Amino acid sequence: MTARLIDGKALAARIRAEMKAKASELLARTGRAPGLAVILVGENPASQVYVRNKIRACHEVGIRSIEKYLPATTSEAELLDLIKSLNENPGVDGILVQLPLPGHISNIKVIDAISPEKDVDGFHVESAGRLLVGREGFRPCTPFGICAMLDSIGFDCTGKRAVVIGRSNIVGKPMSIMLLERNATVTIAHSRTKDLPALCREADLLVAAVGRAKMVDASYVKPGAVVIDVGMDRDENGKLCGDVDTASVMEKASWVTPVPGGVGPMTIAMLIQNTVGAALRREGKPLN
Ligand code: GUN
């Protein structure tokens, strides 16, 4: 079998186009465009690229960006003060603090400080709790985007075996809950899991979010499985690649997401959707 590629770039462009229409309706109705505050502390090169791409997507869609570039020496108290002022700013619908933060700043204190109504990354404990108990709220953008990709190929999770490799708060844990909500039988695998390839070979849906270049090869894949690659890694030649050895896995899987052009653009599209959703909710007209 030769797998088909799920075109995240094209799907993300469609979602941005839908959100552009919603943002312009909001502007016409209220005189106000949705606003996203983006905070970057320090000069991590990967974070600089992610932030640039997020801001470019905002502008394409008609979201106003409020950009705060802070030096790596910024104190935790200064960052918390900035978040407080953005929480109180009525022109700001969403607040994104790019992670990772410098070591002297507590991720937990920073995420806790963001108003849950503006938590477009879906990282606040209130958003996490809402996801866990199946209530509406902001969903973390990467797993939310993966769900949209599964919908785009008509993949019904009901009764399927799903294995998620990785247990981060940003991807692995929320992904697992979202797949459970869609009636999959979910296993979360991680660095201490025994015989990972054998476990993964039971999966109809395999989500790789480990951060190790091309770790998942055909020996991890059940024939006909759908394989989602969340990795943003570098191969031995310094070239961008994912956690999945795509060429090898395509021999066995039915669908695979490419890197680049798969999950990455979808993460940004869902950030845009969450931000437009936040603005509409604040105007009393939620997205769905
Ligand atoms: N760092 C890596 N992924 C993300 C993300 O989705 N949001 C933020 N804020 N930081 C990140």
Short mmCIF file of C-alpha atoms and ligand atoms in Angstrom, two decimals:
data_model
loop_
_atom_site.label_atom_id
_atom_site.label_comp_id
_atom_site.label_asym_id
_atom_site.label_seq_id
_atom_site.Cartn_x
_atom_site.Cartn_y
_atom_site.Cartn_z
CA MET A 1 0.00 0.00 0.00
CA THR A 2 1.19 3.53 -0.68
CA ALA A 3 -0.23 6.05 1.77
CA ARG A 4 -1.85 9.31 0.79
CA LEU A 5 -0.64 12.56 2.33
CA ILE A 6 -3.03 14.70 4.39
CA ASP A 7 -2.54 18.21 3.03
CA GLY A 8 -2.46 20.34 6.19
CA LYS A 9 -1.37 23.38 4.24
CA ALA A 10 -4.47 23.34 2.02
CA LEU A 11 -6.86 22.58 4.89
CA ALA A 12 -5.30 25.36 7.00
CA ALA A 13 -5.79 27.81 4.11
CA ARG A 14 -9.50 26.87 3.94
CA ILE A 15 -9.93 27.40 7.70
CA ARG A 16 -8.14 30.77 7.53
CA ALA A 17 -10.44 31.82 4.67
CA GLU A 18 -13.52 30.93 6.76
CA MET A 19 -12.10 32.85 9.71
CA LYS A 20 -11.32 35.84 7.51
CA ALA A 21 -15.03 36.04 6.59
CA LYS A 22 -16.03 35.84 10.29
CA ALA A 23 -13.46 38.49 11.27
CA SER A 24 -14.70 40.87 8.60
CA GLU A 25 -18.34 40.32 9.64
CA LEU A 26 -17.33 41.17 13.22
CA LEU A 27 -15.54 44.31 12.04
CA ALA A 28 -18.56 45.39 9.97
CA ARG A 29 -20.95 44.76 12.87
CA THR A 30 -18.95 46.20 15.77
CA GLY A 31 -16.27 48.39 14.19
CA ARG A 32 -13.66 46.21 15.88
CA ALA A 33 -11.37 43.51 14.46
CA PRO A 34 -10.38 40.53 16.64
CA GLY A 35 -7.12 41.23 18.52
CA LEU A 36 -4.38 38.76 19.47
CA ALA A 37 -1.55 39.69 21.84
CA VAL A 38 1.61 37.71 21.15
CA ILE A 39 4.39 37.76 23.72
CA LEU A 40 7.87 36.47 22.94
CA VAL A 41 10.49 36.54 25.71
CA GLY A 42 14.09 36.16 24.57
CA GLU A 43 15.51 35.17 21.20
CA ASN A 44 14.97 31.44 20.77
CA PRO A 45 15.33 31.10 16.96
CA ALA A 46 12.61 28.43 16.58
CA SER A 47 10.20 30.53 18.67
CA GLN A 48 10.99 33.58 16.53
CA VAL A 49 9.98 31.63 13.41
CA TYR A 50 6.77 30.31 15.01
CA VAL A 51 5.79 33.77 16.24
CA ARG A 52 6.48 35.35 12.85
CA ASN A 53 4.27 32.72 11.15
CA LYS A 54 1.47 33.24 13.68
CA ILE A 55 1.53 37.00 13.20
CA ARG A 56 1.58 36.67 9.41
CA ALA A 57 -1.51 34.42 9.59
CA CYS A 58 -3.28 36.97 11.85
CA HIS A 59 -2.71 39.76 9.37
CA GLU A 60 -3.86 37.64 6.43
CA VAL A 61 -7.14 36.94 8.23
CA GLY A 62 -7.78 40.48 9.52
CA ILE A 63 -6.82 39.90 13.15
CA ARG A 64 -5.02 42.81 14.78
CA SER A 65 -1.76 41.70 16.41
CA ILE A 66 -0.44 43.32 19.57
CA GLU A 67 3.22 42.23 19.57
CA LYS A 68 5.39 42.30 22.67
CA TYR A 69 9.03 41.33 22.20
CA LEU A 70 10.74 41.25 25.58
CA PRO A 71 14.42 40.67 26.40
CA ALA A 72 15.47 37.34 27.96
CA THR A 73 16.32 39.32 31.12
CA THR A 74 12.65 40.31 31.67
CA SER A 75 11.63 39.47 35.22
CA GLU A 76 8.70 37.20 36.01
CA ALA A 77 6.95 40.13 37.76
CA GLU A 78 7.27 42.32 34.65
CA LEU A 79 5.78 39.60 32.46
CA LEU A 80 2.93 39.01 34.91
CA ASP A 81 2.21 42.78 34.94
CA LEU A 82 2.08 42.85 31.15
CA ILE A 83 -0.35 39.91 31.07
CA LYS A 84 -2.53 41.66 33.66
CA SER A 85 -2.74 44.78 31.50
CA LEU A 86 -3.59 42.69 28.41
CA ASN A 87 -6.30 40.85 30.39
CA GLU A 88 -7.86 44.25 31.14
CA ASN A 89 -7.47 45.61 27.59
CA PRO A 90 -10.85 45.36 25.80
CA GLY A 91 -9.15 45.40 22.38
CA VAL A 92 -7.39 42.12 23.16
CA ASP A 93 -9.40 38.92 22.60
CA GLY A 94 -6.59 36.40 22.90
CA ILE A 95 -3.23 36.26 24.69
CA LEU A 96 -0.44 33.95 23.56
CA VAL A 97 2.83 33.63 25.45
CA GLN A 98 5.25 31.68 23.27
CA LEU A 99 6.88 28.77 25.09
CA PRO A 100 9.52 27.88 26.17
CA LEU A 101 10.17 30.77 28.56
CA PRO A 102 13.62 31.54 30.02
CA GLY A 103 14.42 29.32 33.02
CA HIS A 104 13.94 32.04 35.66
CA ILE A 105 10.25 32.48 34.71
CA SER A 106 7.63 29.98 35.91
CA ASN A 107 5.48 28.61 33.06
CA ILE A 108 2.78 27.77 35.58
CA LYS A 109 2.57 31.29 37.05
CA VAL A 110 2.48 32.81 33.55
CA ILE A 111 -0.20 30.49 32.18
CA ASP A 112 -2.26 30.90 35.37
CA ALA A 113 -2.11 34.68 34.92
CA ILE A 114 -3.82 34.64 31.50
CA SER A 115 -7.54 35.28 31.74
CA PRO A 116 -9.35 32.01 30.85
CA GLU A 117 -11.60 34.04 28.48
CA LYS A 118 -8.48 34.99 26.48
CA ASP A 119 -6.65 31.65 26.68
CA VAL A 120 -6.52 30.97 22.92
CA ASP A 121 -3.66 28.45 23.35
CA GLY A 122 -5.91 26.37 25.61
CA PHE A 123 -3.13 25.89 28.18
CA HIS A 124 -4.84 27.36 31.27
CA VAL A 125 -5.97 24.82 33.89
CA GLU A 126 -9.53 26.03 33.36
CA SER A 127 -9.32 25.15 29.65
CA ALA A 128 -7.62 21.82 30.47
CA GLY A 129 -10.34 21.03 33.02
CA ARG A 130 -13.09 21.92 30.57
CA LEU A 131 -11.55 19.59 27.99
CA LEU A 132 -11.25 16.78 30.53
CA VAL A 133 -14.91 16.94 31.57
CA GLY A 134 -16.25 17.54 28.05
CA ARG A 135 -17.37 21.17 28.42
CA GLU A 136 -16.95 23.84 25.78
CA GLY A 137 -13.78 25.88 26.01
CA PHE A 138 -10.52 26.61 24.23
CA ARG A 139 -8.84 23.47 22.88
CA PRO A 140 -5.02 23.35 22.50
CA CYS A 141 -4.28 24.21 18.87
CA THR A 142 -2.12 21.25 17.79
CA PRO A 143 -4.44 18.40 18.82
CA PHE A 144 -7.46 20.48 17.74
CA GLY A 145 -5.87 20.84 14.29
CA ILE A 146 -5.19 17.09 14.15
CA CYS A 147 -8.90 16.42 14.82
CA ALA A 148 -9.78 18.72 11.90
CA MET A 149 -7.33 16.76 9.71
CA LEU A 150 -8.99 13.47 10.71
CA ASP A 151 -12.40 14.95 9.84
CA SER A 152 -11.04 16.09 6.46
CA ILE A 153 -10.25 12.47 5.45
CA GLY A 154 -13.51 11.14 6.93
CA PHE A 155 -11.70 9.14 9.64
CA ASP A 156 -14.23 8.06 12.28
CA CYS A 157 -12.45 7.38 15.59
CA THR A 158 -15.33 5.34 17.04
CA GLY A 159 -14.08 1.97 18.22
CA LYS A 160 -10.62 2.50 16.75
CA ARG A 161 -7.39 1.84 18.64
CA ALA A 162 -5.37 5.04 18.95
CA VAL A 163 -1.83 5.27 20.29
CA VAL A 164 -0.44 8.71 21.15
CA ILE A 165 3.34 8.75 21.66
CA GLY A 166 4.14 11.65 24.01
CA ARG A 167 2.49 12.93 27.18
CA SER A 168 3.09 16.69 27.07
CA ASN A 169 0.45 19.14 28.27
CA ILE A 170 0.57 20.84 24.86
CA VAL A 171 0.02 17.81 22.62
CA GLY A 172 -0.01 14.27 24.05
CA LYS A 173 -2.40 14.64 26.98
CA PRO A 174 -5.01 16.88 25.29
CA MET A 175 -4.79 14.76 22.10
CA SER A 176 -5.61 11.65 24.09
CA ILE A 177 -8.64 13.26 25.70
CA MET A 178 -9.93 14.57 22.36
CA LEU A 179 -9.61 11.10 20.77
CA LEU A 180 -11.37 9.57 23.78
CA GLU A 181 -14.16 12.12 23.34
CA ARG A 182 -14.41 10.83 19.76
CA ASN A 183 -14.88 7.29 21.06
CA ALA A 184 -11.43 5.90 20.27
CA THR A 185 -9.75 3.43 22.63
CA VAL A 186 -6.68 5.43 23.54
CA THR A 187 -3.25 4.44 24.84
CA ILE A 188 -0.72 7.11 25.83
CA ALA A 189 2.85 5.89 25.26
CA HIS A 190 6.01 7.62 26.48
CA SER A 191 9.72 7.20 27.05
CA ARG A 192 9.19 4.48 29.70
CA THR A 193 6.76 2.42 27.61
CA LYS A 194 7.97 -1.15 27.02
CA ASP A 195 8.16 -2.52 23.47
CA LEU A 196 6.83 0.63 21.84
CA PRO A 197 6.90 -0.71 18.24
CA ALA A 198 4.68 -3.69 19.19
CA LEU A 199 2.21 -1.40 20.98
CA CYS A 200 2.12 1.00 18.04
CA ARG A 201 1.46 -1.86 15.61
CA GLU A 202 -1.94 -2.29 17.31
CA ALA A 203 -2.95 1.27 16.43
CA ASP A 204 -5.44 2.19 13.72
CA LEU A 205 -4.40 5.77 14.46
CA LEU A 206 -0.86 6.60 15.52
CA VAL A 207 0.05 10.11 16.70
CA ALA A 208 3.78 10.75 17.10
CA ALA A 209 4.69 13.70 19.33
CA VAL A 210 8.09 12.75 20.71
CA GLY A 211 10.59 15.20 19.21
CA ARG A 212 12.98 12.55 17.85
CA ALA A 213 13.77 12.75 14.14
CA LYS A 214 12.30 9.89 12.06
CA MET A 215 11.93 7.62 15.10
CA VAL A 216 8.68 6.04 13.87
CA ASP A 217 9.45 3.77 10.93
CA ALA A 218 7.40 1.07 9.19
CA SER A 219 8.09 -1.38 12.05
CA TYR A 220 5.75 0.76 14.23
CA VAL A 221 2.86 0.76 11.79
CA LYS A 222 -0.14 -1.53 11.33
CA PRO A 223 -1.04 -1.97 7.64
CA GLY A 224 -3.63 0.65 6.68
CA ALA A 225 -3.13 2.84 9.79
CA VAL A 226 -3.40 6.63 9.80
CA VAL A 227 -0.14 8.19 11.00
CA ILE A 228 0.02 11.76 12.31
CA ASP A 229 3.44 13.38 12.62
CA VAL A 230 3.67 16.23 15.14
CA GLY A 231 7.49 16.41 15.05
CA MET A 232 9.50 19.44 13.97
CA ASP A 233 12.97 17.97 14.03
CA ARG A 234 16.21 18.14 12.04
CA ASP A 235 17.67 15.10 10.29
CA GLU A 236 21.39 14.20 10.14
CA ASN A 237 21.88 16.81 7.38
CA GLY A 238 20.11 19.56 9.33
CA LYS A 239 17.01 19.33 7.12
CA LEU A 240 13.55 19.82 8.66
CA CYS A 241 11.77 16.50 9.26
CA GLY A 242 9.26 14.98 11.65
CA ASP A 243 9.15 12.14 14.19
CA VAL A 244 8.04 9.82 11.38
CA ASP A 245 10.27 8.27 8.72
CA THR A 246 7.72 9.24 6.08
CA ALA A 247 9.14 7.30 3.11
CA SER A 248 9.27 4.05 5.10
CA VAL A 249 5.84 4.53 6.75
CA MET A 250 4.11 5.38 3.47
CA GLU A 251 4.69 1.79 2.34
CA LYS A 252 2.36 0.53 5.08
CA ALA A 253 -0.01 3.30 6.22
CA SER A 254 -3.19 4.52 4.48
CA TRP A 255 -2.68 8.20 5.36
CA VAL A 256 0.34 10.12 6.65
CA THR A 257 0.83 13.82 7.45
CA PRO A 258 3.88 15.41 5.81
CA VAL A 259 6.50 17.61 7.51
CA PRO A 260 6.50 20.43 6.55
CA GLY A 261 2.95 21.13 5.35
CA GLY A 262 1.04 18.86 7.73
CA VAL A 263 0.31 19.53 11.41
CA GLY A 264 2.35 22.79 11.58
CA PRO A 265 0.04 24.99 9.47
CA MET A 266 -2.98 23.43 11.19
CA THR A 267 -1.72 24.52 14.63
CA ILE A 268 -1.68 28.11 13.39
CA ALA A 269 -5.09 27.81 11.70
CA MET A 270 -6.63 26.64 14.99
CA LEU A 271 -4.98 29.51 16.88
CA ILE A 272 -6.69 31.82 14.40
CA GLN A 273 -10.00 29.97 14.88
CA ASN A 274 -9.68 30.17 18.67
CA THR A 275 -8.93 33.91 18.46
CA VAL A 276 -11.88 34.69 16.18
CA GLY A 277 -13.97 32.43 18.43
CA ALA A 278 -12.85 34.40 21.50
CA ALA A 279 -13.79 37.71 19.88
CA LEU A 280 -17.21 36.41 18.79
CA ARG A 281 -17.87 34.96 22.24
CA ARG A 282 -17.03 38.29 23.84
CA GLU A 283 -19.57 39.89 21.49
CA GLY A 284 -22.16 37.34 22.62
CA LYS A 285 -22.12 35.38 19.31
CA PRO A 286 -19.96 32.26 19.77
CA LEU A 287 -18.58 30.37 16.74
CA ASN A 288 -20.63 27.17 16.97
N1 GUN B 1 5.57 26.30 22.00
C1 GUN B 1 5.44 25.19 21.25
N2 GUN B 1 4.16 25.05 20.83
C2 GUN B 1 3.48 26.11 21.31
C3 GUN B 1 2.12 26.53 21.19
O1 GUN B 1 1.26 25.89 20.58
N3 GUN B 1 1.83 27.70 21.83
C4 GUN B 1 2.75 28.40 22.53
N4 GUN B 1 2.35 29.51 23.13
N5 GUN B 1 4.00 28.03 22.66
C5 GUN B 1 4.36 26.90 22.04
#
